[in-house]
mmCIF file with all atom_site columns, C-alpha atoms in Angstrom:
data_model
loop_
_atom_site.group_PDB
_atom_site.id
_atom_site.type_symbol
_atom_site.label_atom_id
_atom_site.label_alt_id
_atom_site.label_comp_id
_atom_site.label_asym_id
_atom_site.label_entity_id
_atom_site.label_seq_id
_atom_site.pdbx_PDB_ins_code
_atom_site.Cartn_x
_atom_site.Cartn_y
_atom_site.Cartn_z
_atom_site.occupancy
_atom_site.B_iso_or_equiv
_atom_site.pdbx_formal_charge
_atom_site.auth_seq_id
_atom_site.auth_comp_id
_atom_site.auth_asym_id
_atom_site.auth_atom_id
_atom_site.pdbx_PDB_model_num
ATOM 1   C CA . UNK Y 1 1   ? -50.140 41.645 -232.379 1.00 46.00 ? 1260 UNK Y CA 1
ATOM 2   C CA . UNK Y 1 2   ? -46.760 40.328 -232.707 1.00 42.00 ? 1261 UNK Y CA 1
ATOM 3   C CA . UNK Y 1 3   ? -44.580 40.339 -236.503 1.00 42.00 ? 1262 UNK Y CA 1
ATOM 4   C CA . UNK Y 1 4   ? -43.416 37.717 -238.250 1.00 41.00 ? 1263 UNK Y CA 1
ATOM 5   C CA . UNK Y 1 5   ? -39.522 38.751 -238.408 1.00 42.00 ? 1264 UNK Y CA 1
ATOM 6   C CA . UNK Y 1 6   ? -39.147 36.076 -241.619 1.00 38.00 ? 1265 UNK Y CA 1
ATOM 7   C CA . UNK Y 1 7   ? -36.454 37.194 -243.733 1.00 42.00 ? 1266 UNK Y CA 1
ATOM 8   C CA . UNK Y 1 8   ? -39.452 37.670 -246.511 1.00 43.00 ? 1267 UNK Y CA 1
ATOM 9   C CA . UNK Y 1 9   ? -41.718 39.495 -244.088 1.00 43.00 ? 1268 UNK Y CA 1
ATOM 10  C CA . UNK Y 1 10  ? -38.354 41.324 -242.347 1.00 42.00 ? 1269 UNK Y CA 1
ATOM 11  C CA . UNK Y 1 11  ? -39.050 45.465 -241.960 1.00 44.00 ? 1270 UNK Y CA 1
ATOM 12  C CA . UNK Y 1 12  ? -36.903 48.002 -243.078 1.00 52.00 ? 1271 UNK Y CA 1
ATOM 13  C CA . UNK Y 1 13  ? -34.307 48.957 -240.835 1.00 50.00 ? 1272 UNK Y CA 1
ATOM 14  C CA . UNK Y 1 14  ? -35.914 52.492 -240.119 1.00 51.00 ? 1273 UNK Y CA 1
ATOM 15  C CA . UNK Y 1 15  ? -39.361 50.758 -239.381 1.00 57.00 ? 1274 UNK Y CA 1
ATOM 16  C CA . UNK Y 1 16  ? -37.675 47.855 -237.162 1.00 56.00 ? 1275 UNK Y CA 1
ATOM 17  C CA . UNK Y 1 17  ? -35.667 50.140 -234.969 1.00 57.00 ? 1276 UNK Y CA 1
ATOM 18  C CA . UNK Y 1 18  ? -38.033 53.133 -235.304 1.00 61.00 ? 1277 UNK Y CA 1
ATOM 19  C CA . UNK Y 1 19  ? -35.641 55.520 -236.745 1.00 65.00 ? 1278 UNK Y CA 1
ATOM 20  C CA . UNK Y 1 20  ? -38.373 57.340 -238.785 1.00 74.00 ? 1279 UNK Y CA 1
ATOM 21  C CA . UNK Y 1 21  ? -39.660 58.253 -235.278 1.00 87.00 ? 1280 UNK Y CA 1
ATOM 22  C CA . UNK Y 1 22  ? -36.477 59.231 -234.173 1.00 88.00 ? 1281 UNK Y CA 1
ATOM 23  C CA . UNK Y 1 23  ? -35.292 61.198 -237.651 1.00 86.00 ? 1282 UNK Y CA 1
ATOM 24  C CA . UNK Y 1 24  ? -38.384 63.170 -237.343 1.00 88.00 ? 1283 UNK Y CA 1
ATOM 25  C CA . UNK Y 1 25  ? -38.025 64.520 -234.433 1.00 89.00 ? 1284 UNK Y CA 1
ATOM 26  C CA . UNK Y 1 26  ? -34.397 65.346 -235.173 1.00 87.00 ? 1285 UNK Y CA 1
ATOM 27  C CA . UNK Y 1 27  ? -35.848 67.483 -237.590 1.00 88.00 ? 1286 UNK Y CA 1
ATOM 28  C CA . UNK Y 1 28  ? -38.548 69.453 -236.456 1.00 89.00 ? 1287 UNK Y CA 1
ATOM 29  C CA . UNK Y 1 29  ? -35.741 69.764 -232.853 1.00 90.00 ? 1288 UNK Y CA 1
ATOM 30  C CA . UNK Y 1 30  ? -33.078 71.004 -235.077 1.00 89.00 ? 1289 UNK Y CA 1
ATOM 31  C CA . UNK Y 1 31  ? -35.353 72.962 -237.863 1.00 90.00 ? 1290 UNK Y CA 1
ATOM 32  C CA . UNK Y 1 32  ? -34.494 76.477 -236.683 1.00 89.00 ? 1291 UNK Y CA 1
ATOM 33  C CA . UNK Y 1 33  ? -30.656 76.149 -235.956 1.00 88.00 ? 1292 UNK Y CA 1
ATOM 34  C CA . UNK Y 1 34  ? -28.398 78.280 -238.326 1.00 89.00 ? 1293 UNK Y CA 1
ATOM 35  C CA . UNK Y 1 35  ? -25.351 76.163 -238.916 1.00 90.00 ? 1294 UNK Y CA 1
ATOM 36  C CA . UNK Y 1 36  ? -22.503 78.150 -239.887 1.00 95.00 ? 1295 UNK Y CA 1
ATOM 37  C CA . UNK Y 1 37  ? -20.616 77.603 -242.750 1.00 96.00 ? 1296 UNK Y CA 1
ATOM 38  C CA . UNK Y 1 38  ? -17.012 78.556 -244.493 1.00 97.00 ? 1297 UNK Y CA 1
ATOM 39  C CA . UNK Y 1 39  ? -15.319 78.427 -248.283 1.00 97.00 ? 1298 UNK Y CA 1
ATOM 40  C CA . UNK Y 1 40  ? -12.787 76.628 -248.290 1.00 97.00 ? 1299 UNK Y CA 1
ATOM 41  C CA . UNK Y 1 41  ? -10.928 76.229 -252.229 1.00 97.00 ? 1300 UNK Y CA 1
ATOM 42  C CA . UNK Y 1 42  ? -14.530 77.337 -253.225 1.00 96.00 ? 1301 UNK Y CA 1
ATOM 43  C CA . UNK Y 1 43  ? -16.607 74.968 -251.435 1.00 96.00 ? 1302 UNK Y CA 1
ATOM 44  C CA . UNK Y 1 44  ? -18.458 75.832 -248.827 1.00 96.00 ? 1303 UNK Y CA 1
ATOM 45  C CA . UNK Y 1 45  ? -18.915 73.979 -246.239 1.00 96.00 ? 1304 UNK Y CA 1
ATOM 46  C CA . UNK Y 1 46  ? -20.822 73.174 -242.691 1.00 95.00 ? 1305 UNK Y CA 1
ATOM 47  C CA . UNK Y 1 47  ? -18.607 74.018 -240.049 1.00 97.00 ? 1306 UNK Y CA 1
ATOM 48  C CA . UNK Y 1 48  ? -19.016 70.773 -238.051 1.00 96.00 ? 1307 UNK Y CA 1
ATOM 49  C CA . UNK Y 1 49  ? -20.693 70.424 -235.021 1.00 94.00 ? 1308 UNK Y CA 1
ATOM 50  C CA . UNK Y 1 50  ? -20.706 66.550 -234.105 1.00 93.00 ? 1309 UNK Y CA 1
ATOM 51  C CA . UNK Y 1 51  ? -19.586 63.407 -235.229 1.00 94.00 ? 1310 UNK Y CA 1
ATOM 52  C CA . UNK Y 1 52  ? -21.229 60.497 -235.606 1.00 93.00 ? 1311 UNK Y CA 1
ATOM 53  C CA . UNK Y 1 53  ? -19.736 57.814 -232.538 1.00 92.00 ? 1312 UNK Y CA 1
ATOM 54  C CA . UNK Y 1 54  ? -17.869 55.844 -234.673 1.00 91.00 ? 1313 UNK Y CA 1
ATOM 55  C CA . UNK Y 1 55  ? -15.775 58.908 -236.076 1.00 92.00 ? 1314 UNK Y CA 1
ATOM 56  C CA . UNK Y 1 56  ? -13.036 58.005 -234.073 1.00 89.00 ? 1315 UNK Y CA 1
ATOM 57  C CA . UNK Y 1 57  ? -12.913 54.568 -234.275 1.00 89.00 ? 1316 UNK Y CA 1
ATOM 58  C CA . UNK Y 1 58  ? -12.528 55.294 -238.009 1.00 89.00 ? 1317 UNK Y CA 1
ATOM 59  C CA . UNK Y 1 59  ? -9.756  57.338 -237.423 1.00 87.00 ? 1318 UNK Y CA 1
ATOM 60  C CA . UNK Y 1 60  ? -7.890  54.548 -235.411 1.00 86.00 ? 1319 UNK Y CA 1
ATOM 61  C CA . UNK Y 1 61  ? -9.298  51.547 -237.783 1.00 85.00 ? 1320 UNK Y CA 1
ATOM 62  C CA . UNK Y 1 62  ? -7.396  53.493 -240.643 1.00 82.00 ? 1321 UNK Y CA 1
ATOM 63  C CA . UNK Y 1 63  ? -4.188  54.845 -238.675 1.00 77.00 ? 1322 UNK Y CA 1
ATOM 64  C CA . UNK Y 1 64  ? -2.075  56.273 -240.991 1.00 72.00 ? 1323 UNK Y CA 1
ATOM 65  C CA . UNK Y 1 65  ? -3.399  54.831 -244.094 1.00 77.00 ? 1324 UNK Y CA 1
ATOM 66  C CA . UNK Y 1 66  ? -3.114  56.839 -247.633 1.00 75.00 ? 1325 UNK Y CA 1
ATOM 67  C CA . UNK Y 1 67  ? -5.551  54.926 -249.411 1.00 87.00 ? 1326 UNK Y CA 1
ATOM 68  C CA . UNK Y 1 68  ? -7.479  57.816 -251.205 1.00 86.00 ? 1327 UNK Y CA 1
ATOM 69  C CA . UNK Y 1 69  ? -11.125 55.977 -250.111 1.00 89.00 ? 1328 UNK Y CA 1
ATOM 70  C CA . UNK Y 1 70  ? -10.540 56.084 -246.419 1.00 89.00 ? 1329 UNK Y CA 1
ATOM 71  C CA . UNK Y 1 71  ? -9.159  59.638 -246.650 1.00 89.00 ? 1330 UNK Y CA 1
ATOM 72  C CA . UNK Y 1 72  ? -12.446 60.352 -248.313 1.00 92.00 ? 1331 UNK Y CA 1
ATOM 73  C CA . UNK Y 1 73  ? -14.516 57.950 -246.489 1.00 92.00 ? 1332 UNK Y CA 1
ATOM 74  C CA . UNK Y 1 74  ? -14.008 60.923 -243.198 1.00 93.00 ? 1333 UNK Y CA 1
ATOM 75  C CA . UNK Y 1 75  ? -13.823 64.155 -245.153 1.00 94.00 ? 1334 UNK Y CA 1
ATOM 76  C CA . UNK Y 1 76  ? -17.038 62.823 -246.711 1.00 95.00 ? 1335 UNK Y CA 1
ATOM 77  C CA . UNK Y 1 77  ? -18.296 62.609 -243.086 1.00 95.00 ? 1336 UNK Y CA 1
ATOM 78  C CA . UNK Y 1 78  ? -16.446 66.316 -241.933 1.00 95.00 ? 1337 UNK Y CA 1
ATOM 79  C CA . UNK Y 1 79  ? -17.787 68.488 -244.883 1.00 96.00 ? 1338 UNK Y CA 1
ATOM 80  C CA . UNK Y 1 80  ? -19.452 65.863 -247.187 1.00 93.00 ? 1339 UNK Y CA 1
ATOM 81  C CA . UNK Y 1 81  ? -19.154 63.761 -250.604 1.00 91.00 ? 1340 UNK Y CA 1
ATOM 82  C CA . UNK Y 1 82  ? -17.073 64.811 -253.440 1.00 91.00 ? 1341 UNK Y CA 1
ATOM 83  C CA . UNK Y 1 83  ? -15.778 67.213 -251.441 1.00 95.00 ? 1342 UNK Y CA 1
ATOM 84  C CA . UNK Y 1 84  ? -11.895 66.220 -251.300 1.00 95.00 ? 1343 UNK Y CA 1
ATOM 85  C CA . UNK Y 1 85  ? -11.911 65.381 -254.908 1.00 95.00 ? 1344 UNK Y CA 1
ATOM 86  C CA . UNK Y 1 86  ? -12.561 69.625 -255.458 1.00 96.00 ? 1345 UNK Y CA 1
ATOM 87  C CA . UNK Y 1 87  ? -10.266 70.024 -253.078 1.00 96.00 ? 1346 UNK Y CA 1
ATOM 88  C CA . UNK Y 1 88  ? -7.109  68.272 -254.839 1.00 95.00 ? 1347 UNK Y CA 1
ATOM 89  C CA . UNK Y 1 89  ? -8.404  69.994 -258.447 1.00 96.00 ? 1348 UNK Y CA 1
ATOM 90  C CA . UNK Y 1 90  ? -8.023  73.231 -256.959 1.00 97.00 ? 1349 UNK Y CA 1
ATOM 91  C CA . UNK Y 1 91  ? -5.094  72.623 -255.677 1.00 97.00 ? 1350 UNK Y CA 1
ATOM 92  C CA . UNK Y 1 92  ? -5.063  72.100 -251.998 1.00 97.00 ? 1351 UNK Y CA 1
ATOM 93  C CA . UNK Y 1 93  ? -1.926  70.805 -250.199 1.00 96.00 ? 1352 UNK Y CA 1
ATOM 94  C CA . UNK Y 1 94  ? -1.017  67.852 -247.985 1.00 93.00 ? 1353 UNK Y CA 1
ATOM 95  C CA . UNK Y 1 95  ? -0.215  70.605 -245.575 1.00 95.00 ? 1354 UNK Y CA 1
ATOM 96  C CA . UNK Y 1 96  ? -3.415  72.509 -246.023 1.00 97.00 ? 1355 UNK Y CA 1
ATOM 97  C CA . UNK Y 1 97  ? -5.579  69.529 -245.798 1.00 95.00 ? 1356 UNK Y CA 1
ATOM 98  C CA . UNK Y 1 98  ? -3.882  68.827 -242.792 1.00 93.00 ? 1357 UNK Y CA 1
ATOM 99  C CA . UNK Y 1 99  ? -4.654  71.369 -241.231 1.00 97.00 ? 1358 UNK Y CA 1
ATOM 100 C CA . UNK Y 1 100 ? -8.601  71.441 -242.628 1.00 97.00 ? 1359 UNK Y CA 1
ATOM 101 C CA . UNK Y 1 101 ? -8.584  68.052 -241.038 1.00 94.00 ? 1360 UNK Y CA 1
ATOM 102 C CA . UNK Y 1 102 ? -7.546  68.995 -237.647 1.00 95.00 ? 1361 UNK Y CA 1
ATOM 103 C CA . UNK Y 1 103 ? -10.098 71.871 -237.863 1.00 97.00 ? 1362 UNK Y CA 1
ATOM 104 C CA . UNK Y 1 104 ? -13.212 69.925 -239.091 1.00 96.00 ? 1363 UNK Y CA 1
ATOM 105 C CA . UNK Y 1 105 ? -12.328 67.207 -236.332 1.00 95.00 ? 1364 UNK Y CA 1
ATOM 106 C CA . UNK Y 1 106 ? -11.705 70.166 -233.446 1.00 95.00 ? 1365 UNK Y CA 1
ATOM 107 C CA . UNK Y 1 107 ? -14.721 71.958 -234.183 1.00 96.00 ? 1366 UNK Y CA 1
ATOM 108 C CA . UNK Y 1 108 ? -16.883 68.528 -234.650 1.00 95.00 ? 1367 UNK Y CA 1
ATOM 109 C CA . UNK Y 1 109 ? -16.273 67.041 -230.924 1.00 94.00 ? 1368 UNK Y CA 1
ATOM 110 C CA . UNK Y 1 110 ? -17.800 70.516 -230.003 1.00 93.00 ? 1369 UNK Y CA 1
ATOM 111 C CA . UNK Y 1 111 ? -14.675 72.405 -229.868 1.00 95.00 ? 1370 UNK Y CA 1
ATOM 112 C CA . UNK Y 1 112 ? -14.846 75.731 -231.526 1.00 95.00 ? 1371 UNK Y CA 1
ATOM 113 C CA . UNK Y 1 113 ? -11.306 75.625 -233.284 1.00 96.00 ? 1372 UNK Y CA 1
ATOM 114 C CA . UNK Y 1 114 ? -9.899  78.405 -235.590 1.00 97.00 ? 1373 UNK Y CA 1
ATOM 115 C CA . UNK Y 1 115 ? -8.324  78.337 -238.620 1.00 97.00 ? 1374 UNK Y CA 1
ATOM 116 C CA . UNK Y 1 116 ? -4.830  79.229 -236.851 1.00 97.00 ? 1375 UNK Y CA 1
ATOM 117 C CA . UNK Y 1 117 ? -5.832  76.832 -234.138 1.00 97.00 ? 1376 UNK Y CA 1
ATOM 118 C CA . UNK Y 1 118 ? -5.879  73.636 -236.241 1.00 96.00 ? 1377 UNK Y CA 1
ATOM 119 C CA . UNK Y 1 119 ? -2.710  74.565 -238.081 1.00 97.00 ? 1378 UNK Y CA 1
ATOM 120 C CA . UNK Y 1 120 ? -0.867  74.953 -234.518 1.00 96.00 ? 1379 UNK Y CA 1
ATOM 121 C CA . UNK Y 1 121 ? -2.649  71.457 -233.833 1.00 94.00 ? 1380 UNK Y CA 1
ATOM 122 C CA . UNK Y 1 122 ? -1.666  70.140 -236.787 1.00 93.00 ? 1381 UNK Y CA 1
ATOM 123 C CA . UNK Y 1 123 ? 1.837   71.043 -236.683 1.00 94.00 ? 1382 UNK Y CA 1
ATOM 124 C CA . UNK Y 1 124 ? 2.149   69.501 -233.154 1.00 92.00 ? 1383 UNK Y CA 1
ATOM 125 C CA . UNK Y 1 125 ? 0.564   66.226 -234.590 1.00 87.00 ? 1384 UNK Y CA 1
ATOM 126 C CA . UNK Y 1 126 ? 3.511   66.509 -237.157 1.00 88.00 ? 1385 UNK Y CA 1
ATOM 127 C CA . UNK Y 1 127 ? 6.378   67.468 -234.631 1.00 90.00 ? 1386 UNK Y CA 1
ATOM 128 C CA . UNK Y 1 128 ? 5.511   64.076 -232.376 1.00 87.00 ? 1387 UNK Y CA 1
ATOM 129 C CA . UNK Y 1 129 ? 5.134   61.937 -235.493 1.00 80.00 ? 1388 UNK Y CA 1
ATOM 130 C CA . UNK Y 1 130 ? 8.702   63.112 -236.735 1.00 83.00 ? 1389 UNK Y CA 1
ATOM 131 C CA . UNK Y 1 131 ? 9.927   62.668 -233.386 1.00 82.00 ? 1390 UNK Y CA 1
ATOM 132 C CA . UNK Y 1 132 ? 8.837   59.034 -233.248 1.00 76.00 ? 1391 UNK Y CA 1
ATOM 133 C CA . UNK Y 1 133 ? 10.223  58.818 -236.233 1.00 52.00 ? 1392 UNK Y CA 1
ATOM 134 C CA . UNK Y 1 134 ? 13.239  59.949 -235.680 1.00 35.00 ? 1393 UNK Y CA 1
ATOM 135 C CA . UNK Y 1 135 ? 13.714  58.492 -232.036 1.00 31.00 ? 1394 UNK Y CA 1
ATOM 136 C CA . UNK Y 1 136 ? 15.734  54.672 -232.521 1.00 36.00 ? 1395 UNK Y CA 1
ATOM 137 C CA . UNK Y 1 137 ? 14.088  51.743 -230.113 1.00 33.00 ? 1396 UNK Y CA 1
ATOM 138 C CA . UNK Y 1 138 ? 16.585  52.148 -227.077 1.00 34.00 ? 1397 UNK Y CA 1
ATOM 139 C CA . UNK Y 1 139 ? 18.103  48.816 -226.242 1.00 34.00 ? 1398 UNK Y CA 1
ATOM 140 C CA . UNK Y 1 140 ? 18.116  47.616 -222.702 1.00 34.00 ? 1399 UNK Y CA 1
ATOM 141 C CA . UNK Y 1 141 ? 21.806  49.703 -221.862 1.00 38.00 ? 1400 UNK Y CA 1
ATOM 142 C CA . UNK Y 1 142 ? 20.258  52.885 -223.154 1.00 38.00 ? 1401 UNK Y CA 1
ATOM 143 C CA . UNK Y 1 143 ? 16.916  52.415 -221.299 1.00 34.00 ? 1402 UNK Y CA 1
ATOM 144 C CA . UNK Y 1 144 ? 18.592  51.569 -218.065 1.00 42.00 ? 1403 UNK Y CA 1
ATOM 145 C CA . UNK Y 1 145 ? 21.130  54.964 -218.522 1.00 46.00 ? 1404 UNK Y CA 1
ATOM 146 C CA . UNK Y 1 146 ? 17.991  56.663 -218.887 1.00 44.00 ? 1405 UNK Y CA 1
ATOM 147 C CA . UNK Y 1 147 ? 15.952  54.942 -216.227 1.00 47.00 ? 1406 UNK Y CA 1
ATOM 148 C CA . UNK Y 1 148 ? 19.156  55.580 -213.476 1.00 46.00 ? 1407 UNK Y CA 1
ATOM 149 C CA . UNK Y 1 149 ? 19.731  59.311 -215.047 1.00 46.00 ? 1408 UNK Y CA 1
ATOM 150 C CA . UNK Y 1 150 ? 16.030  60.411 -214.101 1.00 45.00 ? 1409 UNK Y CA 1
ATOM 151 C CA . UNK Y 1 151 ? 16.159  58.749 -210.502 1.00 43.00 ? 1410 UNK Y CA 1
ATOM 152 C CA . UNK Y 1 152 ? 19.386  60.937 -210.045 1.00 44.00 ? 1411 UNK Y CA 1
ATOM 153 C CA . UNK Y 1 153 ? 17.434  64.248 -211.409 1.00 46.00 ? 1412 UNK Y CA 1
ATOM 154 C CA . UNK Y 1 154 ? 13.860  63.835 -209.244 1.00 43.00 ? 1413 UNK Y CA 1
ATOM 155 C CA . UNK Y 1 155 ? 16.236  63.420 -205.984 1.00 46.00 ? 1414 UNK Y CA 1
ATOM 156 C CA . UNK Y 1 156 ? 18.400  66.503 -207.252 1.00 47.00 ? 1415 UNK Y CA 1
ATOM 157 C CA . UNK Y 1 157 ? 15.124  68.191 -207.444 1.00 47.00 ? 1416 UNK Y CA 1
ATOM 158 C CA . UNK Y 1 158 ? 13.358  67.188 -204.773 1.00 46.00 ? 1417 UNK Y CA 1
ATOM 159 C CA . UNK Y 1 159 ? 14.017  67.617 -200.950 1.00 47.00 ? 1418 UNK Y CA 1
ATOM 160 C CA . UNK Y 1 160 ? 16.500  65.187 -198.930 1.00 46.00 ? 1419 UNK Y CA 1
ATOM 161 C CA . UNK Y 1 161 ? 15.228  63.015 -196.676 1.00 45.00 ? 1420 UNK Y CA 1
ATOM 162 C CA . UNK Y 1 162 ? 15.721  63.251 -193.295 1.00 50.00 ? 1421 UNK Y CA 1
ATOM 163 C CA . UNK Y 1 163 ? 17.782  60.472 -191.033 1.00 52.00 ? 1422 UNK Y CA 1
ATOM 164 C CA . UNK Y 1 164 ? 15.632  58.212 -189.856 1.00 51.00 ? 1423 UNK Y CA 1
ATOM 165 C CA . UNK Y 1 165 ? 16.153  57.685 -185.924 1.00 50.00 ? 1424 UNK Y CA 1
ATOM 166 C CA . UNK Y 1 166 ? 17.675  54.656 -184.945 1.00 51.00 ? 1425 UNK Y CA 1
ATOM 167 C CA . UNK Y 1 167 ? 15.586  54.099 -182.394 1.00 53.00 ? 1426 UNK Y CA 1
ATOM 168 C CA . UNK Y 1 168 ? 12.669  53.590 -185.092 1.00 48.00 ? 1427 UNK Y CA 1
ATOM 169 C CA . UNK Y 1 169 ? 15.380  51.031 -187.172 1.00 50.00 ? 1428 UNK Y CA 1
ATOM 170 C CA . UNK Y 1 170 ? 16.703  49.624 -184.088 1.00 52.00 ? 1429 UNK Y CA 1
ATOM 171 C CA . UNK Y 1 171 ? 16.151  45.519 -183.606 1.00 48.00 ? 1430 UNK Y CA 1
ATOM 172 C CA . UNK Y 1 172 ? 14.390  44.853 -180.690 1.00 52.00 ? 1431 UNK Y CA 1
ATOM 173 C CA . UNK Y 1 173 ? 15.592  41.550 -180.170 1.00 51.00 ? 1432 UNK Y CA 1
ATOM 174 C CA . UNK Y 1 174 ? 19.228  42.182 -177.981 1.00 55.00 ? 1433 UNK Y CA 1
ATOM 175 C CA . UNK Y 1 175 ? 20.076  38.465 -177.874 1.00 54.00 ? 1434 UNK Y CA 1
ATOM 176 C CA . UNK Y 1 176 ? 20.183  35.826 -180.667 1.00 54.00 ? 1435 UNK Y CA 1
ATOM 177 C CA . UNK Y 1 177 ? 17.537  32.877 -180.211 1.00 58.00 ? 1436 UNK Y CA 1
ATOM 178 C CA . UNK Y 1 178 ? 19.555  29.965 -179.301 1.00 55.00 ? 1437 UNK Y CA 1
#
């Protein structure tokens, strides 16, 4: 028996592409698993585990925006709703949340990232953002100096060539065609 798909008659999305089914299952697979959690600014929190696949395309999509709905459009997905607005009341820092950032992203593409580990991570995001910052667009002079300065450094460093043999260079032609 086949269904009329009229917009009237249309299913609900979880009927139509069977994620009841699927969220069931997710369920009763994932019933017994003890998900850690932490307090952070006395919240706690899920430590997370996975993202969902469009995380990072999120995180591009907004760059470096500072709207306050994107930033809590992904913390909501980290460590959940309503969660950054605590945050700010209890007075978290832009450093801080930083670095809370860099640890519920770490530890939610599976890697098991410390505290200490996502501050070093985010204070290596914030050394190459300053130096991009900082660095001027070379014009062409400066690029080739630099292009010309490293050719001179990899042959300093690396071995000299041998001669080649002039019997491998040599022309074999001994007379000009006429």
């Amino acid at each position: 028996m086949t269904k009329n798909l009229s917009p009237s008659t249309a299913p609900e999305p979880d009927e139509q592409f069977g994620e009841e089914d699927f969220a069931a299952f997710w369920r009763d697979a994932t019933a017994g698993e003890v998900r850690e959690t932490k307090t952070i600014f006395g919240v706690t929190v899920e430590v997370p585990t996975d993202l969902p696949l469009n995380f990072e395309n999120l995180v591009e999509a907004m760059g470096k925006s500072s709207k306050e709905e994107d930033v809590k459009k992904l913390v909501g997905i980290l460590f959940g709703q309503d969660v950054l607005d605590t945050w700010k009341a209890r007075g978290c820092t832009g450093r801080q949340f930083q670095v809370l950032f860099m640890w519920g992203y770490a530890n939610g593409q599976g890697k098991p990232t410390t505290f200490a580990e996502a501050k070093q991570l985010a204070d290596e995001a914030a050394a190459a953002d300053a130096e991009g910052k900082a660095a001027p667009v070379p014009n062409r002079a400066d690029r080739r100096a630099k292009a010309s300065s490293a050719t001179r450094a990899s042959g300093a460093a690396g071995r000299s060539s041998s001669r080649t043999s002039s019997a491998s260079t040599a022309s074999r032609r001994r007379t000009s065609p006429a």
